Amino acid sequence: MKPSVRLVAERAKVSHATVSRVLNNVDVRIAPETRLRVERIASEMGYQPNRNARALATGRTQSVALWATNLRSVYYGEYIHFIHEETLRHDYDLMVSGAKVPQYGVVGKDVTLDTSKLMSWPVDGIIAVDLPRATVPGMKGSLLGGIPFINVGGYVLESADYVQVDFTEPAIEAVQHLATVGCRRIAYLVPDWFEWFIPSDDPRLSGYKSVMAALGQEPEFIVSPNERREGVASVLAAYIEQHGCPDGIFCYNDEMAIGAFLELRKLGRRIPEDVALVGCDGIRESEYLHPPLTTIMPPLEEMCSVAWSFLMKRIQDPTLPLQAARLKARLEVRGSSQR
Amino acid sequence: MKPSVRLVAERAKVSHATVSRVLNNVDVRIAPETRLRVERIASEMGYQPNRNARALATGRTQSVALWATNLRSVYYGEYIHFIHEETLRHDYDLMVSGAKVPQYGVVGKDVTLDTSKLMSWPVDGIIAVDLPRATVPGMKGSLLGGIPFINVGGYVLESADYVQVDFTEPAIEAVQHLATVGCRRIAYLVPDWFEWFIPSDDPRLSGYKSVMAALGQEPEFIVSPNERREGVASVLAAYIEQHGCPDGIFCYNDEMAIGAFLELRKLGRRIPEDVALVGCDGIRESEYLHPPLTTIMPPLEEMCSVAWSFLMKRIQDPTLPLQAARLKARLEVRGSSQR
DNA sequence: CTGTTAGCGCTTTCAC
DNA sequence: GTGAAAGCGCTAACAG
């Protein structure tokens, strides 16, 4: 049986209230000898407070929830890593929660985030990553069902605290870069739900469009059934067969760029000579390709650390005015687009 | 303010016990009209039970903890993904916890897993991934501090429920394969803590040694300061300068294999012509290389699903005899070793 | 069929 | 300095 405060108290011949006081270092006016005795006995018995009980009593849990669209993707894995680092540093625990299909529905359309699961644990704060066109019911200011809430990523809800990464400039730069290295036909490779985007939703899209307009070229979209590598592989060959092959492809994300990369090579196209490729997200795998993938890198670590500090401030004072930060992503030119 | 059972009860003009009964679908003998009324009012008020309170009352939390050595690595990311799928399916929540340096200490030496953080939340079960030579204090049978515990991976504690992946056969097969494709000098690339391994600790090591013995060749070890890509990059050039270059390298894991791959290419060695390479873990990134990496693939999805079912059984009946499964990994031969 | 009551293990007043 | 007692929000045993 796990020892409780009462058990410790009994052996230490004090009341359980005193044990609690000692162990929480509250109330300095405690006889040093009592304190020592309690501490010794508690550690002898291997006492660990029951955090549910503590949470119930205090209303604080020392835990936060992380919500991500897709736990499979290495991109969101990086978020988990960095947020987890923060929790370690600040002695919090981390609940991880991802999208169930009906939980998030079709991405891209206006979707409603099913928050019942997300909020079911009374965590102290919630961090959500990338909420494209999402409606989050129960949001009031920066509180979701009363719980401090922050969202972070390329897509944010501006009604709550957020840390956004701005892809606009590097997206423009990326498409210009493709033009500069001599691409005459630059396509944008996107997941099929991009149709539901209004241009301002996706800075990559608006960046792409604006540069194409400036170049006097028609935008060209290659549409993949999803935002993953496999989706791209399933459609690219047919697309090229039907429409011919662009000589530059700007990709919605790195996973898709990698899909395109592998598929193009299978089709005998050389990268970057025949097709120059640019991805987005800066996942580490982009470096593994040969030539390595040119990509747009969000400062994930910094984003997570800013998000964390915002969240802590919000927890301290829920009435704080909106906290927002916008960080810059940067274009990292590598071999896949250099010629 | 969040509505509580009492508040719902008040408005529904019943006792809070009845509300609890209705909402938990317990005790069928409830007037249908009462049931309906309570359900309607609860949903109108957006009532969500406080799970801390429920956990305190029932002793069950409907959550499990996942412990991994290293949250950064994509390999452990895959574990998180698959375990998370299980939690979704079975309506559990997932706490994620990783190693803090002092929490796990030097891997390879006999180390003591700091369980205080791991157990601080009263979860219903604990899943630990890869515990090489770890001592876990507080283990009694398959219970860790009274909580059902299962460990999974290439390294397991056989004193508790476990699901182990067996790398032995594919490791032997891998080294033989390297010999078959004509390698005359086959090295094993390992993290420096391999020195603390006794051969039986690491099936790759014992497999490697046995094949080398059969071939009548001297084992050759390339030692990297850690098990990551960067570590390998930092030592490989110097090693080759000093000792010349093996024509086949068996690698402790895929991350290291990728490190070797990129570094070798930088040094102007062709893969597989000059050096044939085999990794281990089957991370998806291994496919991104060109040529793609030959690797040993553990059946992660199956491992996680078996581990989950073991854990659920253990939760149901903590006195169950030890549950153990050993699944086979398989060698996936790809371009990096074919010639 | 439903209400009353007693905890779950802890923190936190309020007395003494 | 320390104990007694209340209560966090819920479930579950016991009445009726």
XYZ file of C-alpha atoms (C1' of nucleotides) in Angstrom:
710
model
C 0.000 0.000 0.000
C 1.230 3.433 -0.823
C 1.862 5.549 2.235
C -0.409 8.527 2.722
C 0.063 11.693 4.754
C -1.927 10.117 7.529
C 0.357 7.143 7.741
C 3.419 9.324 7.831
C 1.752 11.515 10.435
C 0.921 8.585 12.613
C 4.474 7.311 12.695
C 5.894 10.756 13.205
C 3.428 11.368 15.992
C 2.100 14.561 14.505
C -1.074 15.449 12.687
C -1.322 14.953 8.949
C -1.657 18.688 8.576
C 1.816 19.131 9.963
C 3.191 16.565 7.585
C 1.653 18.478 4.717
C 3.149 21.715 5.993
C 6.609 20.244 6.283
C 6.547 18.552 2.911
C 5.323 21.637 1.135
C 7.734 23.891 2.915
C 4.917 26.175 3.868
C 4.587 27.912 7.184
C 8.081 28.509 8.505
C 7.067 28.309 12.091
C 7.697 24.652 12.569
C 9.920 23.169 15.212
C 13.160 22.183 13.501
C 13.141 18.827 15.222
C 9.586 18.122 14.066
C 10.503 19.073 10.569
C 13.514 16.802 10.541
C 11.641 13.890 11.991
C 8.813 14.191 9.497
C 11.171 14.503 6.595
C 13.133 11.478 7.670
C 10.103 9.294 8.166
C 8.494 10.389 4.934
C 11.567 9.509 2.956
C 12.010 6.252 4.851
C 8.510 5.245 3.896
C 9.038 6.359 0.347
C 6.144 8.727 0.641
C 4.942 10.268 -2.626
C 2.006 12.646 -2.456
C -1.005 11.632 -4.501
C -1.212 14.301 -7.091
C -4.849 13.794 -7.826
C -5.693 14.562 -4.262
C -3.370 17.501 -4.234
C -4.821 18.793 -7.457
C -8.290 18.453 -6.080
C -7.369 20.404 -3.006
C -5.339 23.127 -4.657
C -6.926 23.379 -8.060
C -3.448 23.132 -9.614
C -2.065 20.091 -11.346
C 1.430 21.058 -12.466
C 0.684 19.571 -15.821
C -0.041 20.891 -19.279
C -1.589 19.319 -22.331
C -0.099 19.431 -25.783
C -2.425 19.064 -28.693
C -1.169 18.368 -32.183
C -2.904 17.545 -35.438
C -0.776 14.592 -36.193
C 1.451 12.729 -33.834
C 2.982 10.655 -36.587
C 4.715 13.422 -38.381
C 8.259 14.118 -37.331
C 7.456 17.797 -37.504
C 5.067 17.531 -34.589
C 7.516 15.203 -32.927
C 9.903 18.121 -32.746
C 7.244 20.181 -31.000
C 6.737 17.429 -28.465
C 10.435 17.329 -27.841
C 10.855 21.034 -27.277
C 7.755 21.403 -25.144
C 8.800 18.404 -23.132
C 12.121 20.098 -22.463
C 10.244 23.045 -21.046
C 8.127 20.853 -18.815
C 11.226 19.158 -17.479
C 12.894 22.448 -16.767
C 9.887 23.782 -14.916
C 8.822 20.597 -13.232
C 5.578 20.127 -15.044
C 4.091 16.994 -16.502
C 3.007 16.649 -20.080
C -0.136 15.137 -21.477
C -0.003 14.491 -25.158
C -3.058 14.418 -27.272
C -3.463 14.149 -30.993
C -6.230 14.332 -33.518
C -8.635 11.519 -33.899
C -10.277 11.827 -37.260
C -13.673 12.948 -36.013
C -11.871 15.091 -33.493
C -10.521 17.412 -36.064
C -12.460 16.506 -39.178
C -11.388 17.633 -42.574
C -8.484 19.954 -42.200
C -8.769 23.073 -44.242
C -12.490 23.499 -44.129
C -13.682 25.396 -41.182
C -13.502 22.640 -38.623
C -14.424 22.387 -35.039
C -11.857 21.071 -32.665
C -13.365 18.521 -30.355
C -12.151 19.810 -27.055
C -13.912 17.375 -24.771
C -11.002 14.973 -24.826
C -8.461 17.727 -24.768
C -9.882 19.303 -21.669
C -10.984 16.230 -19.873
C -7.930 16.321 -17.697
C -7.892 19.356 -15.526
C -4.489 20.506 -16.671
C -3.124 23.926 -15.790
C -2.643 24.927 -19.385
C -3.131 23.822 -22.959
C -0.771 24.212 -25.876
C -2.178 23.611 -29.321
C -0.042 23.349 -32.404
C -1.217 24.457 -35.857
C -4.921 25.093 -35.906
C -5.659 25.845 -39.553
C -9.150 27.287 -39.864
C -10.224 25.731 -36.649
C -13.028 26.764 -34.421
C -12.396 25.932 -30.822
C -15.610 25.872 -28.838
C -15.401 27.011 -25.268
C -12.733 29.631 -25.912
C -13.081 32.824 -23.953
C -10.184 35.160 -24.438
C -7.160 33.034 -23.808
C -9.032 30.527 -21.735
C -10.442 27.301 -23.038
C -13.113 26.145 -20.664
C -11.434 28.280 -18.063
C -7.995 26.790 -18.720
C -5.146 28.968 -19.992
C -4.649 28.254 -23.647
C -1.953 29.133 -26.132
C -1.603 28.213 -29.746
C 1.575 28.051 -31.711
C 2.630 27.313 -35.247
C 2.091 28.515 -38.773
C -1.649 28.717 -38.239
C -2.907 30.410 -35.146
C -6.123 31.655 -33.653
C -5.547 35.289 -32.976
C -8.279 35.429 -30.405
C -6.109 33.631 -27.877
C -2.484 33.928 -26.853
C -0.344 32.791 -29.731
C 3.143 32.396 -31.090
C 3.094 32.452 -34.812
C 5.822 31.679 -37.250
C 5.678 33.870 -40.274
C 6.328 32.007 -43.498
C 5.470 34.918 -45.760
C 8.857 36.416 -46.445
C 10.749 33.167 -46.831
C 7.968 31.828 -49.062
C 8.335 34.789 -51.368
C 12.063 34.448 -51.209
C 11.799 30.753 -52.022
C 9.760 31.242 -55.167
C 11.950 34.104 -56.280
C 14.939 31.917 -55.646
C 13.502 29.227 -57.921
C 13.021 31.839 -60.627
C 16.562 33.092 -60.120
C 18.124 29.700 -60.618
C 16.345 29.563 -63.938
C 13.029 27.835 -63.376
C 10.541 28.832 -66.044
C 7.635 26.804 -64.808
C 7.196 26.824 -61.064
C 4.412 24.776 -59.531
C 3.079 24.723 -55.994
C 2.575 21.245 -54.574
C -0.268 21.230 -52.079
C -2.585 18.912 -50.188
C -6.070 18.804 -51.640
C -7.634 20.745 -48.851
C -5.753 23.820 -50.040
C -8.867 24.582 -52.082
C -10.543 25.615 -48.909
C -7.838 28.042 -48.097
C -8.394 31.630 -48.713
C -4.996 32.920 -49.788
C -4.362 34.754 -46.570
C -4.728 31.480 -44.703
C -1.549 30.142 -46.114
C 1.348 32.536 -46.432
C 3.050 30.073 -48.738
C 0.143 30.245 -51.106
C -0.089 34.005 -51.077
C 3.680 34.309 -51.404
C 3.650 31.940 -54.321
C 0.825 33.761 -56.028
C 2.356 37.166 -55.625
C 5.703 36.164 -57.049
C 4.078 34.363 -59.949
C 2.059 37.465 -60.692
C 5.182 39.582 -60.597
C 6.880 37.157 -62.951
C 3.892 37.269 -65.268
C 3.441 33.525 -65.002
C 0.329 31.460 -64.466
C 0.175 29.725 -61.081
C 0.204 25.948 -61.376
C -1.008 23.619 -58.655
C -0.152 20.007 -58.170
C -2.707 18.603 -55.805
C -1.984 15.679 -53.536
C -4.668 13.772 -51.650
C -2.981 14.584 -48.377
C -0.056 16.389 -46.854
C 2.100 13.309 -46.556
C 4.805 11.702 -48.549
C 2.653 8.798 -49.725
C -0.023 11.083 -51.070
C 2.423 12.823 -53.348
C 3.875 9.558 -54.566
C 0.407 8.433 -55.577
C -0.331 11.324 -57.904
C 2.882 12.831 -59.193
C 3.626 10.416 -62.030
C 0.138 10.748 -63.494
C 0.290 14.514 -63.195
C 3.542 14.693 -65.107
C 2.301 12.309 -67.731
C -0.705 14.507 -68.317
C 0.712 17.984 -67.940
C 4.420 17.608 -68.435
C 6.890 18.411 -65.714
C 7.507 21.756 -64.043
C 11.175 22.625 -63.631
C 10.676 24.015 -60.165
C 8.369 22.862 -57.390
C 7.590 24.718 -54.233
C 6.126 22.287 -51.724
C 3.650 22.809 -48.946
C 5.885 20.963 -46.513
C 9.007 18.859 -46.300
C 7.177 15.564 -46.124
C 5.564 16.320 -49.454
C 8.827 17.588 -50.862
C 10.485 14.339 -49.873
C 7.668 12.418 -51.530
C 8.169 14.448 -54.682
C 11.903 14.035 -54.456
C 11.802 10.260 -54.295
C 9.120 9.969 -56.930
C 10.893 12.289 -59.346
C 14.054 10.287 -59.006
C 12.095 7.140 -59.702
C 10.835 8.794 -62.864
C 14.378 9.516 -63.924
C 14.317 13.253 -63.335
C 17.453 14.761 -61.857
C 17.343 17.111 -58.907
C 18.143 19.970 -59.125
C 19.111 19.866 -62.838
C 15.698 18.906 -64.222
C 13.566 19.937 -61.301
C 14.501 22.274 -58.474
C 12.731 21.572 -55.206
C 11.915 23.632 -52.132
C 10.158 22.339 -49.036
C 8.937 23.871 -45.831
C 9.220 23.052 -42.108
C 12.897 22.295 -41.766
C 12.477 18.750 -40.500
C 15.813 17.124 -39.974
C 15.107 14.474 -42.568
C 15.280 17.113 -45.251
C 19.024 17.028 -44.791
C 19.250 13.333 -45.443
C 18.336 13.640 -49.080
C 21.011 13.895 -51.674
C 21.209 16.630 -52.646
C 19.794 17.923 -49.381
C 16.499 19.723 -49.539
C 16.177 23.467 -49.628
C 13.605 24.329 -47.009
C 12.018 27.008 -44.883
C 12.959 26.670 -41.235
C 10.747 27.848 -38.410
C 12.619 28.569 -35.157
C 10.809 25.801 -33.296
C 12.878 25.860 -30.171
C 12.427 29.566 -29.700
C 8.741 29.328 -30.528
C 8.239 26.701 -27.882
C 10.144 28.597 -25.278
C 8.214 31.800 -25.931
C 4.955 29.857 -25.920
C 5.875 28.338 -22.608
C 6.648 31.639 -20.986
C 3.398 33.131 -22.291
C 1.496 30.194 -20.910
C 3.108 30.491 -17.490
C 2.255 34.168 -17.367
C -1.304 33.423 -18.350
C -1.562 30.817 -15.625
C -0.304 33.326 -13.115
C -2.746 35.937 -14.250
C -5.633 34.833 -16.460
C -6.758 38.414 -16.934
C -3.568 39.509 -18.669
C -4.089 41.202 -22.032
C -3.521 39.068 -25.122
C 0.035 37.885 -25.536
C 1.277 37.441 -29.059
C 4.565 36.905 -30.787
C 5.421 36.530 -34.420
C 8.742 34.933 -35.240
C 10.456 34.739 -38.579
C 11.166 31.564 -40.463
C 14.123 31.595 -42.781
C 14.895 30.104 -46.149
C 17.723 27.607 -46.013
C 19.058 27.123 -49.509
C 20.548 23.701 -50.064
C 21.417 21.452 -52.957
C 17.948 20.559 -54.175
C 17.481 23.988 -55.678
C 20.951 25.131 -56.541
C 22.202 25.080 -60.063
C -17.164 28.586 -13.060
C -17.162 25.010 -14.213
C -20.368 23.193 -13.389
C -20.109 20.384 -10.883
C -22.374 17.399 -10.255
C -23.992 19.308 -7.468
C -24.893 22.204 -9.705
C -26.360 19.914 -12.316
C -28.210 18.047 -9.601
C -29.680 21.205 -8.213
C -31.077 22.307 -11.537
C -32.356 18.858 -12.368
C -33.944 18.633 -8.949
C -32.288 15.370 -8.083
C -29.416 14.425 -5.826
C -25.868 14.619 -7.087
C -25.639 10.860 -6.691
C -28.324 10.403 -9.278
C -26.511 12.690 -11.648
C -23.413 10.604 -11.199
C -25.367 7.417 -11.861
C -26.912 8.766 -15.009
C -23.694 10.139 -16.378
C -21.771 6.978 -15.699
C -24.517 4.784 -17.048
C -24.417 2.723 -13.928
C -27.458 1.256 -12.246
C -30.065 0.706 -14.934
C -32.982 1.234 -12.633
C -33.404 4.909 -13.255
C -36.600 6.578 -14.354
C -36.262 7.278 -18.070
C -37.614 10.781 -17.624
C -35.120 11.502 -14.869
C -32.319 10.168 -17.006
C -33.310 12.299 -19.954
C -33.715 15.409 -17.887
C -30.341 15.005 -16.241
C -28.632 14.312 -19.521
C -30.195 17.333 -21.140
C -29.312 19.677 -18.325
C -25.783 18.351 -18.032
C -25.133 18.893 -21.689
C -26.811 22.302 -21.615
C -24.496 23.340 -18.863
C -21.540 21.845 -20.649
C -20.822 19.689 -17.696
C -17.489 17.858 -17.746
C -16.620 15.666 -14.800
C -13.484 16.614 -12.953
C -11.227 13.681 -13.546
C -9.035 14.351 -10.574
C -11.989 13.984 -8.315
C -13.151 10.917 -10.136
C -9.718 9.392 -9.985
C -9.535 10.081 -6.310
C -12.853 8.408 -5.721
C -12.342 5.409 -7.966
C -8.630 4.899 -7.817
C -8.608 4.761 -11.619
C -7.394 7.515 -13.873
C -7.890 6.195 -17.392
C -4.432 7.337 -18.225
C -1.096 5.699 -18.805
C 2.424 7.028 -18.808
C 4.950 6.428 -21.537
C 8.577 6.630 -20.632
C 11.270 6.846 -23.277
C 14.997 7.437 -23.098
C 15.015 10.104 -25.688
C 12.084 12.067 -26.940
C 14.078 13.689 -29.683
C 14.789 10.632 -31.691
C 12.311 9.788 -34.409
C 12.539 6.184 -33.343
C 10.924 6.937 -30.018
C 8.574 9.259 -31.808
C 7.198 6.215 -33.579
C 6.570 4.571 -30.243
C 4.680 7.614 -29.046
C 2.606 7.531 -32.159
C 1.642 3.876 -31.895
C 0.964 3.980 -28.172
C -1.072 7.103 -28.652
C -3.173 5.271 -31.210
C -3.903 2.637 -28.604
C -4.882 5.213 -26.028
C -7.249 6.821 -28.500
C -8.834 3.520 -29.355
C -9.387 2.648 -25.729
C -10.230 6.054 -24.440
C -7.199 6.540 -22.295
C -5.030 9.571 -21.879
C -1.318 9.604 -22.374
C 1.335 11.186 -20.216
C 4.683 11.409 -21.870
C 7.869 11.451 -19.977
C 11.419 11.332 -21.170
C 14.841 11.060 -19.670
C 16.380 13.986 -17.962
C 20.095 13.479 -17.787
C 20.246 12.723 -14.072
C 17.067 10.741 -14.469
C 18.691 8.082 -16.500
C 22.381 8.731 -16.096
C 24.930 7.162 -18.345
C 23.231 4.679 -20.553
C 24.983 1.377 -20.793
C 26.393 1.246 -17.348
C 24.093 -0.207 -14.840
C 21.906 2.780 -14.221
C 19.078 3.516 -11.963
C 15.950 4.900 -13.476
C 14.668 7.794 -11.449
C 11.076 6.803 -11.050
C 9.923 9.613 -8.816
C 8.945 11.774 -11.739
C 7.652 8.862 -13.715
C 5.300 7.787 -11.022
C 4.315 11.135 -9.676
C 1.047 11.016 -11.543
C -1.131 8.246 -10.359
C -1.586 6.686 -13.769
C -3.194 3.307 -14.253
C -0.200 1.878 -16.023
C 3.325 2.612 -17.149
C 4.966 1.727 -20.427
C 8.710 2.039 -20.614
C 10.647 1.812 -23.833
C 14.188 0.410 -24.045
C 15.722 0.066 -20.631
C 19.272 -1.048 -21.378
C 20.875 -2.276 -18.196
C 18.536 -0.268 -16.062
C 17.609 -0.858 -12.500
C 14.147 0.319 -11.691
C 13.690 0.831 -7.972
C 10.289 0.076 -6.577
C 9.554 -2.791 -8.971
C 7.690 -5.701 -7.511
C 6.750 -8.288 -10.060
C 5.090 -6.320 -12.797
C 4.161 -3.463 -10.557
C 6.156 -0.314 -10.163
C 5.217 1.289 -6.893
C 1.998 -0.655 -7.133
C 1.281 0.495 -10.674
C 1.099 -2.006 -13.532
C 4.263 -1.754 -15.554
C 5.338 -3.100 -18.898
C 8.529 -2.610 -20.794
C 9.003 -2.892 -24.485
C 11.821 -2.649 -26.968
C 15.141 -4.195 -27.796
C 16.189 -4.067 -24.169
C 13.796 -5.306 -21.554
C 13.700 -6.141 -17.897
C 12.570 -9.699 -17.747
C 11.377 -9.366 -14.206
C 8.304 -7.453 -15.338
C 5.857 -7.889 -18.191
C 7.654 -7.247 -21.410
C 7.476 -7.252 -25.172
C 10.874 -7.719 -26.632
C 11.978 -7.439 -30.187
C 14.617 -9.946 -31.048
C 17.390 -8.528 -33.160
C 19.583 -11.610 -33.000
C 18.671 -13.442 -36.177
C 18.454 -10.410 -38.410
C 21.732 -9.131 -36.962
C 23.458 -12.352 -37.916
C 21.761 -12.274 -41.260
C 22.882 -8.692 -41.775
C 26.538 -9.393 -41.174
C 26.419 -12.519 -43.291
C 24.749 -10.483 -45.982
C 27.592 -8.002 -45.922
C 30.043 -10.856 -46.313
C 27.989 -12.300 -49.144
C 28.040 -9.095 -51.153
C 31.796 -9.244 -50.942
C 32.824 -7.214 -47.918
C 36.212 -8.339 -46.651
C 36.477 -5.974 -43.758
C 33.287 -5.525 -41.818
C 33.219 -3.111 -38.891
C 30.592 -2.541 -36.228
C 29.784 1.093 -35.577
C 28.717 1.612 -31.988
C 28.141 4.303 -29.376
C 30.931 4.500 -26.845
C 28.902 3.060 -24.041
C 28.988 -0.281 -25.852
C 32.074 -0.992 -23.787
C 29.805 -1.518 -20.843
C 27.764 -4.061 -22.683
C 28.331 -7.635 -22.036
C 27.780 -9.266 -25.408
C 24.474 -10.794 -24.419
C 23.168 -7.316 -23.728
C 23.193 -6.386 -27.340
C 22.095 -9.025 -29.827
C 23.638 -6.985 -32.587
C 26.993 -7.215 -30.903
C 26.772 -10.929 -30.256
C 25.465 -11.543 -33.769
C 28.297 -9.537 -35.212
C 30.912 -11.328 -33.161
C 29.635 -14.785 -33.986
C 29.578 -14.187 -37.709
C 33.025 -12.632 -37.651
C 34.315 -15.641 -35.776
C 32.751 -17.955 -38.329
C 34.349 -15.954 -41.106
C 37.675 -16.120 -39.353
C 37.917 -12.330 -39.280
C 38.894 -9.996 -36.479
C 36.059 -7.875 -35.131
C 36.588 -4.172 -35.713
C 34.817 -1.475 -33.758
C 34.277 2.100 -34.741
C 33.328 3.956 -31.620
C 31.182 7.060 -31.685
C 30.743 9.384 -28.706
C 26.995 8.840 -28.783
C 24.229 7.040 -30.592
C 23.312 9.958 -32.773
C 24.105 11.102 -36.215
C 26.269 13.983 -35.085
C 28.457 11.770 -32.981
C 29.364 9.598 -35.918
C 30.076 12.565 -38.118
C 32.529 13.834 -35.532
C 34.749 10.752 -35.497
C 34.457 8.877 -38.753
C 36.867 10.890 -40.870
C 39.629 10.625 -38.293
C 39.033 6.927 -37.873
C 39.374 6.283 -41.585
C 42.440 8.460 -41.812
C 44.080 6.431 -39.101
C 42.903 2.929 -39.822
C 41.784 2.956 -43.424
C 38.234 2.300 -44.423
C 36.207 -0.864 -43.912
C 34.226 -1.955 -46.959
C 31.202 -2.899 -44.902
C 29.765 -1.247 -41.800
C 27.098 -2.666 -39.578
C 25.625 0.138 -37.504
C 24.109 0.134 -34.055
C 21.101 2.081 -35.274
C 19.765 3.965 -38.262
C 20.620 7.380 -36.907
C 24.259 6.361 -36.740
C 24.030 4.700 -40.123
C 22.697 7.918 -41.586
C 25.521 9.823 -39.950
C 28.005 7.411 -41.460
C 26.261 7.574 -44.802
C 26.444 11.328 -45.077
C 29.975 11.507 -43.768
C 31.239 8.802 -46.119
C 29.746 10.591 -49.045
C 31.419 13.764 -47.931
C 34.700 11.869 -47.919
C 34.095 10.784 -51.483
C 33.312 7.137 -50.752
C 30.573 5.587 -52.804
C 27.778 3.627 -51.201
C 27.421 0.698 -51.699
C 30.361 0.295 -54.102
C 33.124 1.350 -51.703
C 31.325 0.809 -48.454
C 28.193 -1.252 -47.861
C 26.047 -0.038 -44.996
C 23.451 -1.654 -42.758
C 21.495 0.114 -40.040
C 18.996 -0.941 -37.428
C 15.546 0.303 -36.248
C 13.764 0.810 -39.511
C 13.063 4.491 -39.010
C 11.294 5.919 -41.993
C 14.119 8.307 -42.715
C 16.298 5.383 -43.713
C 14.297 5.239 -46.921
C 15.063 8.809 -47.796
C 18.702 8.141 -48.437
C 19.906 7.398 -51.881
C 20.508 4.549 -52.171
C 18.044 3.743 -49.377
C 19.449 2.200 -46.263
C 19.405 -1.503 -45.577
C 18.069 -1.863 -42.076
C 16.608 -4.152 -39.459
C 12.949 -3.478 -38.860
C 11.247 -4.142 -35.566
C 7.472 -4.614 -35.858
C 6.756 -1.531 -33.781
C 3.059 -1.371 -34.379
C 2.538 -4.963 -33.343
C 4.853 -4.557 -30.367
C 2.851 -1.607 -29.131
C -0.442 -3.332 -29.591
C 0.726 -6.436 -27.746
C 2.209 -4.304 -25.005
C -1.065 -2.477 -24.669
C -3.102 -5.623 -24.331
C -0.670 -7.006 -21.754
C -0.928 -3.811 -19.797
C -4.710 -3.817 -19.849
C -4.743 -7.391 -18.602
C -2.327 -6.521 -15.862
C -4.492 -3.602 -14.813
C -7.478 -5.882 -14.661
C -5.633 -8.432 -12.609
C -2.350 -7.383 -11.013
C -1.719 -10.905 -9.781
C -1.540 -12.421 -13.256
C 1.596 -14.439 -13.948
C 4.318 -12.722 -15.943
C 3.317 -11.857 -19.485
C 6.038 -11.890 -22.085
C 6.285 -11.797 -25.833
C 9.233 -11.888 -28.140
C 8.712 -10.643 -31.661
C 11.034 -10.960 -34.582
C 12.649 -8.095 -36.369
C 13.500 -8.618 -39.998
C 16.326 -7.562 -42.228
C 15.181 -5.298 -45.014
C 17.820 -5.303 -47.717
C 17.929 -2.099 -49.681
C 20.328 -0.281 -51.918
C 22.973 0.719 -49.396
C 24.274 -2.832 -49.205
C 23.483 -4.306 -52.582
C 26.126 -4.771 -55.181
C -36.004 4.213 -8.257
C -33.534 7.841 -5.547
C -31.525 10.353 -1.514
C -28.173 10.336 2.339
C -23.718 9.557 3.783
C -19.049 8.422 3.857
C -14.921 8.661 2.104
C -10.710 9.015 -1.798
C -5.724 11.974 0.011
C -4.584 16.165 0.210
C -4.331 21.479 1.529
C -5.831 25.165 4.277
C -8.259 27.901 7.407
C -9.075 28.568 12.250
C -8.359 27.677 16.951
C -5.639 26.800 20.813
C 4.094 25.459 16.822
C 0.527 22.265 16.072
C -4.059 19.883 15.922
C -8.969 19.784 14.500
C -11.989 20.262 10.955
C -13.690 21.588 6.558
C -13.793 20.775 1.865
C -11.889 20.112 -3.268
C -15.688 17.024 -6.878
C -16.578 12.826 -7.400
C -18.207 7.600 -6.690
C -20.272 3.934 -4.116
C -22.398 1.666 -0.247
C -26.463 1.749 2.233
C -31.061 3.023 3.185
C -35.547 3.546 2.178
